Structures are given as C-alpha cells and as structure tokens.
Amino acid sequence: MSKMNLPNKLTLLRVLMIPLFLALLYFQSWPHHWLAALVVFALASITDALDGNIARSRGLVTDFGKFMDPLADKLLVTAALMGFVDLLRVPGWVVFLIVARELTVTGLRTIAADKGVVIAADKWGKVKTVSQMVWICYGLLMGWVITAFSIPGGAAAALHLAFQLGMAVVLCATLLSGANYLWKNRALFSQVG
C-alpha cells in the first residue's frame, strides 16, 4: 500500500477537524467557544483550497481525493448548518434545501461519471461555495460578538438581520447553482433508463 500524499492528508485532516469544530461550537459554558469554532472552521476551509491546488499543480490527483474532497466539504458545511439550526435558529427547511441541492448535484455527477462525462464546478457553484463559507464564518463571528461582549439590543438585532439576509443570499445561490447544473446537464436524464 502506497503512502498517502499531501493533498489527501489535508482532506483527511479536514474530516478530522469536524468533530473538534462541533465540540467547540456546542461548548457553551466557555464564552469564546464561537471564536474557537470559527478558527477551526476557517482552518478546515483553508485546507479545502490547499488540497485541490496542490493535487492539480503537482499531479497528485487520486481517486481517493476525487471522492473524499467534495465529501469532506459537504460534511463540514452540513455540520455547521446543523449547529446553526440548534444555536442560531436557522430554520430546518433551509438546511434541508441546501443539503438536498448537494445530494442532487452529487447524484448528477455520479450519473455523468458513469457515462464518462465530467461535470466541473462552474461560476454558480463557486458563488454558492463562497457565499456559504462567508455566511457560516459571519454566523460564528456574530455568535462570539453577541455572547462575549455586552452588545446593546439594537446592535444585536442588526447583526441578526445581516445574518438572515446572508441566509437568503446563500439559499438563492445554492438553489440557482443546483438548478443551473440540472439544466446544463439535462441531456443526461434522457439517457437514464
């Protein structure tokens, strides 16, 4: 068995950071748990950018990486969203729609791969990913600011309003990117039988 390459190690590190992220997110007896969770989430997100760039630039793309990299991303984002349902009152239906989009696109990519077609990320997919990461980081930062400092009611309400607006942007970008993938690759469905 060959040694695992650096990009795959970074992907595995991202997966291993998820339980730490969740533990910090829910460790509410410590006022800085939000900030610690943000740091772990940000570091995990950085490994996402690093592993793909290193794999492509050094010719280290593997089947393991192709499988685990997107899975690790989805697990990290889903973990944060589930925490937001509990701690920031994000409606469960919002998380359901985001996860449903991810599963739909993953299924579409599986069908395409079976037919020898590669569905690459497009600009809408990238907008979706960036908007999700920024919104999650904002939510974690907001949680820290509100719990660690004495924030007046009006300022806290403004922070929550910005969080809700960010959620709307993320949901729109997520659904639009999913619809775009389905529309651009609709020919694959006529071949399913």
PDB file of C-alpha atoms in Angstrom:
ATOM      1  CA  MET A   1       0.000   0.000   0.000  1.00  0.00           C
ATOM      2  CA  SER A   2       1.430   3.355  -1.027  1.00  0.00           C
ATOM      3  CA  LYS A   3       1.797   6.298   1.312  1.00  0.00           C
ATOM      4  CA  MET A   4      -0.956   8.866   1.341  1.00  0.00           C
ATOM      5  CA  ASN A   5       0.018  12.048  -0.494  1.00  0.00           C
ATOM      6  CA  LEU A   6      -0.152  15.572   0.974  1.00  0.00           C
ATOM      7  CA  PRO A   7      -3.466  16.641  -0.624  1.00  0.00           C
ATOM      8  CA  ASN A   8      -5.173  13.502   0.679  1.00  0.00           C
ATOM      9  CA  LYS A   9      -3.701  14.095   4.145  1.00  0.00           C
ATOM     10  CA  LEU A  10      -5.124  17.625   4.094  1.00  0.00           C
ATOM     11  CA  THR A  11      -8.524  16.246   3.088  1.00  0.00           C
ATOM     12  CA  LEU A  12      -8.424  13.733   5.936  1.00  0.00           C
ATOM     13  CA  LEU A  13      -7.341  16.483   8.322  1.00  0.00           C
ATOM     14  CA  ARG A  14     -10.433  18.466   7.293  1.00  0.00           C
ATOM     15  CA  VAL A  15     -12.663  15.495   8.114  1.00  0.00           C
ATOM     16  CA  LEU A  16     -10.924  15.022  11.482  1.00  0.00           C
ATOM     17  CA  MET A  17     -11.436  18.710  12.299  1.00  0.00           C
ATOM     18  CA  ILE A  18     -15.225  18.366  12.062  1.00  0.00           C
ATOM     19  CA  PRO A  19     -15.719  16.722  15.498  1.00  0.00           C
ATOM     20  CA  LEU A  20     -13.439  19.350  17.055  1.00  0.00           C
ATOM     21  CA  PHE A  21     -15.422  22.096  15.331  1.00  0.00           C
ATOM     22  CA  LEU A  22     -18.712  20.675  16.636  1.00  0.00           C
ATOM     23  CA  ALA A  23     -17.343  20.197  20.161  1.00  0.00           C
ATOM     24  CA  LEU A  24     -16.240  23.837  20.269  1.00  0.00           C
ATOM     25  CA  LEU A  25     -19.487  25.063  18.744  1.00  0.00           C
ATOM     26  CA  TYR A  26     -21.554  23.382  21.450  1.00  0.00           C
ATOM     27  CA  PHE A  27     -19.198  24.127  24.379  1.00  0.00           C
ATOM     28  CA  GLN A  28     -21.429  26.984  25.506  1.00  0.00           C
ATOM     29  CA  SER A  29     -20.065  27.252  29.022  1.00  0.00           C
ATOM     30  CA  TRP A  30     -16.973  28.942  27.524  1.00  0.00           C
ATOM     31  CA  PRO A  31     -17.796  32.441  26.207  1.00  0.00           C
ATOM     32  CA  HIS A  32     -15.230  32.176  23.404  1.00  0.00           C
ATOM     33  CA  HIS A  33     -16.459  28.849  22.024  1.00  0.00           C
ATOM     34  CA  TRP A  34     -17.839  30.641  18.965  1.00  0.00           C
ATOM     35  CA  LEU A  35     -14.467  32.203  18.163  1.00  0.00           C
ATOM     36  CA  ALA A  36     -12.643  28.896  18.648  1.00  0.00           C
ATOM     37  CA  ALA A  37     -15.166  27.171  16.369  1.00  0.00           C
ATOM     38  CA  LEU A  38     -14.644  29.939  13.788  1.00  0.00           C
ATOM     39  CA  VAL A  39     -10.868  29.421  13.849  1.00  0.00           C
ATOM     40  CA  VAL A  40     -11.251  25.664  13.343  1.00  0.00           C
ATOM     41  CA  PHE A  41     -13.835  26.158  10.574  1.00  0.00           C
ATOM     42  CA  ALA A  42     -11.601  28.703   8.815  1.00  0.00           C
ATOM     43  CA  LEU A  43      -8.562  26.409   9.031  1.00  0.00           C
ATOM     44  CA  ALA A  44     -10.602  23.500   7.691  1.00  0.00           C
ATOM     45  CA  SER A  45     -11.832  25.688   4.827  1.00  0.00           C
ATOM     46  CA  ILE A  46      -8.245  26.678   4.021  1.00  0.00           C
ATOM     47  CA  THR A  47      -7.294  23.004   3.721  1.00  0.00           C
ATOM     48  CA  ASP A  48     -10.048  22.728   1.114  1.00  0.00           C
ATOM     49  CA  ALA A  49      -8.376  25.336  -1.071  1.00  0.00           C
ATOM     50  CA  LEU A  50      -4.903  23.915  -0.446  1.00  0.00           C
ATOM     51  CA  ASP A  51      -5.537  20.250  -1.159  1.00  0.00           C
ATOM     52  CA  GLY A  52      -7.064  20.836  -4.584  1.00  0.00           C
ATOM     53  CA  ASN A  53      -4.394  23.325  -5.663  1.00  0.00           C
ATOM     54  CA  ILE A  54      -1.542  21.080  -4.511  1.00  0.00           C
ATOM     55  CA  ALA A  55      -3.083  17.999  -6.123  1.00  0.00           C
ATOM     56  CA  ARG A  56      -3.532  19.698  -9.500  1.00  0.00           C
ATOM     57  CA  SER A  57      -0.210  21.577  -9.552  1.00  0.00           C
ATOM     58  CA  ARG A  58       1.865  18.544  -8.547  1.00  0.00           C
ATOM     59  CA  GLY A  59      -0.056  15.908 -10.482  1.00  0.00           C
ATOM     60  CA  LEU A  60      -1.237  14.226  -7.275  1.00  0.00           C
ATOM     61  CA  VAL A  61      -4.913  13.807  -8.185  1.00  0.00           C
ATOM     62  CA  THR A  62      -6.157  10.433  -6.932  1.00  0.00           C
ATOM     63  CA  ASP A  63      -9.460   8.569  -6.901  1.00  0.00           C
ATOM     64  CA  PHE A  64      -9.434   8.865  -3.104  1.00  0.00           C
ATOM     65  CA  GLY A  65      -9.076  12.647  -3.388  1.00  0.00           C
ATOM     66  CA  LYS A  66     -11.799  12.908  -6.026  1.00  0.00           C
ATOM     67  CA  PHE A  67     -14.147  11.062  -3.686  1.00  0.00           C
ATOM     68  CA  MET A  68     -13.134  12.436  -0.287  1.00  0.00           C
ATOM     69  CA  ASP A  69     -12.511  16.116  -1.103  1.00  0.00           C
ATOM     70  CA  PRO A  70     -16.114  17.007  -2.018  1.00  0.00           C
ATOM     71  CA  LEU A  71     -17.432  14.715   0.713  1.00  0.00           C
ATOM     72  CA  ALA A  72     -15.263  16.448   3.324  1.00  0.00           C
ATOM     73  CA  ASP A  73     -16.566  19.839   2.158  1.00  0.00           C
ATOM     74  CA  LYS A  74     -20.173  18.735   2.395  1.00  0.00           C
ATOM     75  CA  LEU A  75     -19.649  17.204   5.839  1.00  0.00           C
ATOM     76  CA  LEU A  76     -18.004  20.384   7.151  1.00  0.00           C
ATOM     77  CA  VAL A  77     -20.731  22.689   5.820  1.00  0.00           C
ATOM     78  CA  THR A  78     -23.522  20.353   6.961  1.00  0.00           C
ATOM     79  CA  ALA A  79     -22.026  20.183  10.462  1.00  0.00           C
ATOM     80  CA  ALA A  80     -22.033  23.985  10.676  1.00  0.00           C
ATOM     81  CA  LEU A  81     -25.577  24.239   9.339  1.00  0.00           C
ATOM     82  CA  MET A  82     -26.894  21.663  11.805  1.00  0.00           C
ATOM     83  CA  GLY A  83     -25.251  23.628  14.605  1.00  0.00           C
ATOM     84  CA  PHE A  84     -26.905  26.783  13.299  1.00  0.00           C
ATOM     85  CA  VAL A  85     -30.324  25.098  13.469  1.00  0.00           C
ATOM     86  CA  ASP A  86     -29.760  24.475  17.176  1.00  0.00           C
ATOM     87  CA  LEU A  87     -27.858  27.607  18.182  1.00  0.00           C
ATOM     88  CA  LEU A  88     -28.800  30.400  15.768  1.00  0.00           C
ATOM     89  CA  ARG A  89     -32.359  29.370  14.961  1.00  0.00           C
ATOM     90  CA  VAL A  90     -31.791  28.739  11.280  1.00  0.00           C
ATOM     91  CA  PRO A  91     -34.972  27.038  10.024  1.00  0.00           C
ATOM     92  CA  GLY A  92     -34.553  23.328   9.393  1.00  0.00           C
ATOM     93  CA  TRP A  93     -36.135  23.661   5.950  1.00  0.00           C
ATOM     94  CA  VAL A  94     -33.289  25.961   4.862  1.00  0.00           C
ATOM     95  CA  VAL A  95     -30.722  23.334   5.820  1.00  0.00           C
ATOM     96  CA  PHE A  96     -32.825  20.656   4.121  1.00  0.00           C
ATOM     97  CA  LEU A  97     -32.856  22.597   0.826  1.00  0.00           C
ATOM     98  CA  ILE A  98     -29.110  23.212   0.971  1.00  0.00           C
ATOM     99  CA  VAL A  99     -28.340  19.546   1.716  1.00  0.00           C
ATOM    100  CA  ALA A 100     -30.865  18.391  -0.918  1.00  0.00           C
ATOM    101  CA  ARG A 101     -29.075  20.510  -3.532  1.00  0.00           C
ATOM    102  CA  GLU A 102     -25.727  18.978  -2.562  1.00  0.00           C
ATOM    103  CA  LEU A 103     -27.095  15.439  -2.790  1.00  0.00           C
ATOM    104  CA  THR A 104     -28.791  16.178  -6.130  1.00  0.00           C
ATOM    105  CA  VAL A 105     -25.616  17.559  -7.716  1.00  0.00           C
ATOM    106  CA  THR A 106     -23.565  14.673  -6.291  1.00  0.00           C
ATOM    107  CA  GLY A 107     -26.048  12.222  -7.809  1.00  0.00           C
ATOM    108  CA  LEU A 108     -25.889  14.059 -11.129  1.00  0.00           C
ATOM    109  CA  ARG A 109     -22.097  13.863 -11.097  1.00  0.00           C
ATOM    110  CA  THR A 110     -22.299  10.133 -10.381  1.00  0.00           C
ATOM    111  CA  ILE A 111     -24.596   9.578 -13.365  1.00  0.00           C
ATOM    112  CA  ALA A 112     -22.304  11.707 -15.538  1.00  0.00           C
ATOM    113  CA  ALA A 113     -19.170   9.870 -14.410  1.00  0.00           C
ATOM    114  CA  ASP A 114     -20.831   6.560 -15.248  1.00  0.00           C
ATOM    115  CA  LYS A 115     -21.235   7.876 -18.791  1.00  0.00           C
ATOM    116  CA  GLY A 116     -17.666   9.180 -18.974  1.00  0.00           C
ATOM    117  CA  VAL A 117     -18.698  12.818 -18.545  1.00  0.00           C
ATOM    118  CA  VAL A 118     -17.019  15.107 -16.010  1.00  0.00           C
ATOM    119  CA  ILE A 119     -19.158  17.884 -14.551  1.00  0.00           C
ATOM    120  CA  ALA A 120     -16.773  20.600 -13.436  1.00  0.00           C
ATOM    121  CA  ALA A 121     -17.660  23.305 -10.952  1.00  0.00           C
ATOM    122  CA  ASP A 122     -18.968  26.394 -12.725  1.00  0.00           C
ATOM    123  CA  LYS A 123     -19.197  30.006 -11.590  1.00  0.00           C
ATOM    124  CA  TRP A 124     -22.554  29.451  -9.853  1.00  0.00           C
ATOM    125  CA  GLY A 125     -21.119  26.521  -7.918  1.00  0.00           C
ATOM    126  CA  LYS A 126     -18.219  28.692  -6.842  1.00  0.00           C
ATOM    127  CA  VAL A 127     -20.556  31.547  -5.851  1.00  0.00           C
ATOM    128  CA  LYS A 128     -22.565  29.039  -3.811  1.00  0.00           C
ATOM    129  CA  THR A 129     -19.474  27.724  -2.035  1.00  0.00           C
ATOM    130  CA  VAL A 130     -18.028  31.152  -1.261  1.00  0.00           C
ATOM    131  CA  SER A 131     -21.372  32.514  -0.059  1.00  0.00           C
ATOM    132  CA  GLN A 132     -21.855  29.514   2.244  1.00  0.00           C
ATOM    133  CA  MET A 133     -18.368  29.815   3.725  1.00  0.00           C
ATOM    134  CA  VAL A 134     -18.659  33.581   4.263  1.00  0.00           C
ATOM    135  CA  TRP A 135     -22.125  33.243   5.811  1.00  0.00           C
ATOM    136  CA  ILE A 136     -21.026  30.454   8.146  1.00  0.00           C
ATOM    137  CA  CYS A 137     -17.967  32.454   9.225  1.00  0.00           C
ATOM    138  CA  TYR A 138     -20.164  35.503   9.789  1.00  0.00           C
ATOM    139  CA  GLY A 139     -22.604  33.452  11.881  1.00  0.00           C
ATOM    140  CA  LEU A 140     -19.787  32.126  14.055  1.00  0.00           C
ATOM    141  CA  LEU A 141     -18.308  35.601  14.455  1.00  0.00           C
ATOM    142  CA  MET A 142     -21.735  37.035  15.274  1.00  0.00           C
ATOM    143  CA  GLY A 143     -22.302  34.365  17.910  1.00  0.00           C
ATOM    144  CA  TRP A 144     -18.981  35.257  19.534  1.00  0.00           C
ATOM    145  CA  VAL A 145     -19.546  39.019  19.462  1.00  0.00           C
ATOM    146  CA  ILE A 146     -23.027  38.713  20.971  1.00  0.00           C
ATOM    147  CA  THR A 147     -22.042  36.277  23.746  1.00  0.00           C
ATOM    148  CA  ALA A 148     -18.580  37.606  24.631  1.00  0.00           C
ATOM    149  CA  PHE A 149     -19.365  41.324  24.681  1.00  0.00           C
ATOM    150  CA  SER A 150     -22.165  43.477  26.026  1.00  0.00           C
ATOM    151  CA  ILE A 151     -23.957  44.241  22.786  1.00  0.00           C
ATOM    152  CA  PRO A 152     -26.990  46.567  23.032  1.00  0.00           C
ATOM    153  CA  GLY A 153     -30.280  45.092  21.832  1.00  0.00           C
ATOM    154  CA  GLY A 154     -30.434  47.222  18.691  1.00  0.00           C
ATOM    155  CA  ALA A 155     -26.917  46.279  17.603  1.00  0.00           C
ATOM    156  CA  ALA A 156     -27.588  42.589  18.251  1.00  0.00           C
ATOM    157  CA  ALA A 157     -30.787  42.851  16.197  1.00  0.00           C
ATOM    158  CA  ALA A 158     -28.828  44.449  13.340  1.00  0.00           C
ATOM    159  CA  LEU A 159     -26.275  41.619  13.459  1.00  0.00           C
ATOM    160  CA  HIS A 160     -29.105  39.066  13.334  1.00  0.00           C
ATOM    161  CA  LEU A 161     -30.748  40.888  10.430  1.00  0.00           C
ATOM    162  CA  ALA A 162     -27.483  40.773   8.462  1.00  0.00           C
ATOM    163  CA  PHE A 163     -27.261  37.054   9.270  1.00  0.00           C
ATOM    164  CA  GLN A 164     -30.797  36.484   7.977  1.00  0.00           C
ATOM    165  CA  LEU A 165     -30.047  38.444   4.788  1.00  0.00           C
ATOM    166  CA  GLY A 166     -26.907  36.353   4.318  1.00  0.00           C
ATOM    167  CA  MET A 167     -29.002  33.218   4.737  1.00  0.00           C
ATOM    168  CA  ALA A 168     -31.320  34.412   1.956  1.00  0.00           C
ATOM    169  CA  VAL A 169     -28.336  35.046  -0.340  1.00  0.00           C
ATOM    170  CA  VAL A 170     -26.884  31.599   0.430  1.00  0.00           C
ATOM    171  CA  LEU A 171     -30.212  29.890  -0.183  1.00  0.00           C
ATOM    172  CA  CYS A 172     -30.705  31.696  -3.511  1.00  0.00           C
ATOM    173  CA  ALA A 173     -27.138  30.958  -4.675  1.00  0.00           C
ATOM    174  CA  THR A 174     -27.476  27.319  -3.606  1.00  0.00           C
ATOM    175  CA  LEU A 175     -30.785  26.755  -5.402  1.00  0.00           C
ATOM    176  CA  LEU A 176     -29.731  28.685  -8.509  1.00  0.00           C
ATOM    177  CA  SER A 177     -26.491  26.738  -8.813  1.00  0.00           C
ATOM    178  CA  GLY A 178     -28.347  23.444  -8.374  1.00  0.00           C
ATOM    179  CA  ALA A 179     -30.932  24.383 -10.994  1.00  0.00           C
ATOM    180  CA  ASN A 180     -28.143  25.505 -13.322  1.00  0.00           C
ATOM    181  CA  TYR A 181     -26.331  22.156 -13.005  1.00  0.00           C
ATOM    182  CA  LEU A 182     -29.554  20.266 -13.693  1.00  0.00           C
ATOM    183  CA  TRP A 183     -30.463  22.431 -16.692  1.00  0.00           C
ATOM    184  CA  LYS A 184     -27.000  22.344 -18.277  1.00  0.00           C
ATOM    185  CA  ASN A 185     -26.840  18.571 -17.907  1.00  0.00           C
ATOM    186  CA  ARG A 186     -30.470  17.697 -18.637  1.00  0.00           C
ATOM    187  CA  ALA A 187     -29.399  15.515 -21.557  1.00  0.00           C
ATOM    188  CA  LEU A 188     -28.041  13.008 -19.025  1.00  0.00           C
ATOM    189  CA  PHE A 189     -31.575  12.297 -17.818  1.00  0.00           C
ATOM    190  CA  SER A 190     -32.791  11.301 -21.265  1.00  0.00           C
ATOM    191  CA  GLN A 191     -30.043   8.651 -21.276  1.00  0.00           C
ATOM    192  CA  VAL A 192     -31.096   7.160 -17.937  1.00  0.00           C
ATOM    193  CA  GLY A 193     -33.141   4.082 -18.447  1.00  0.00           C
TER     194      GLY A 193
END
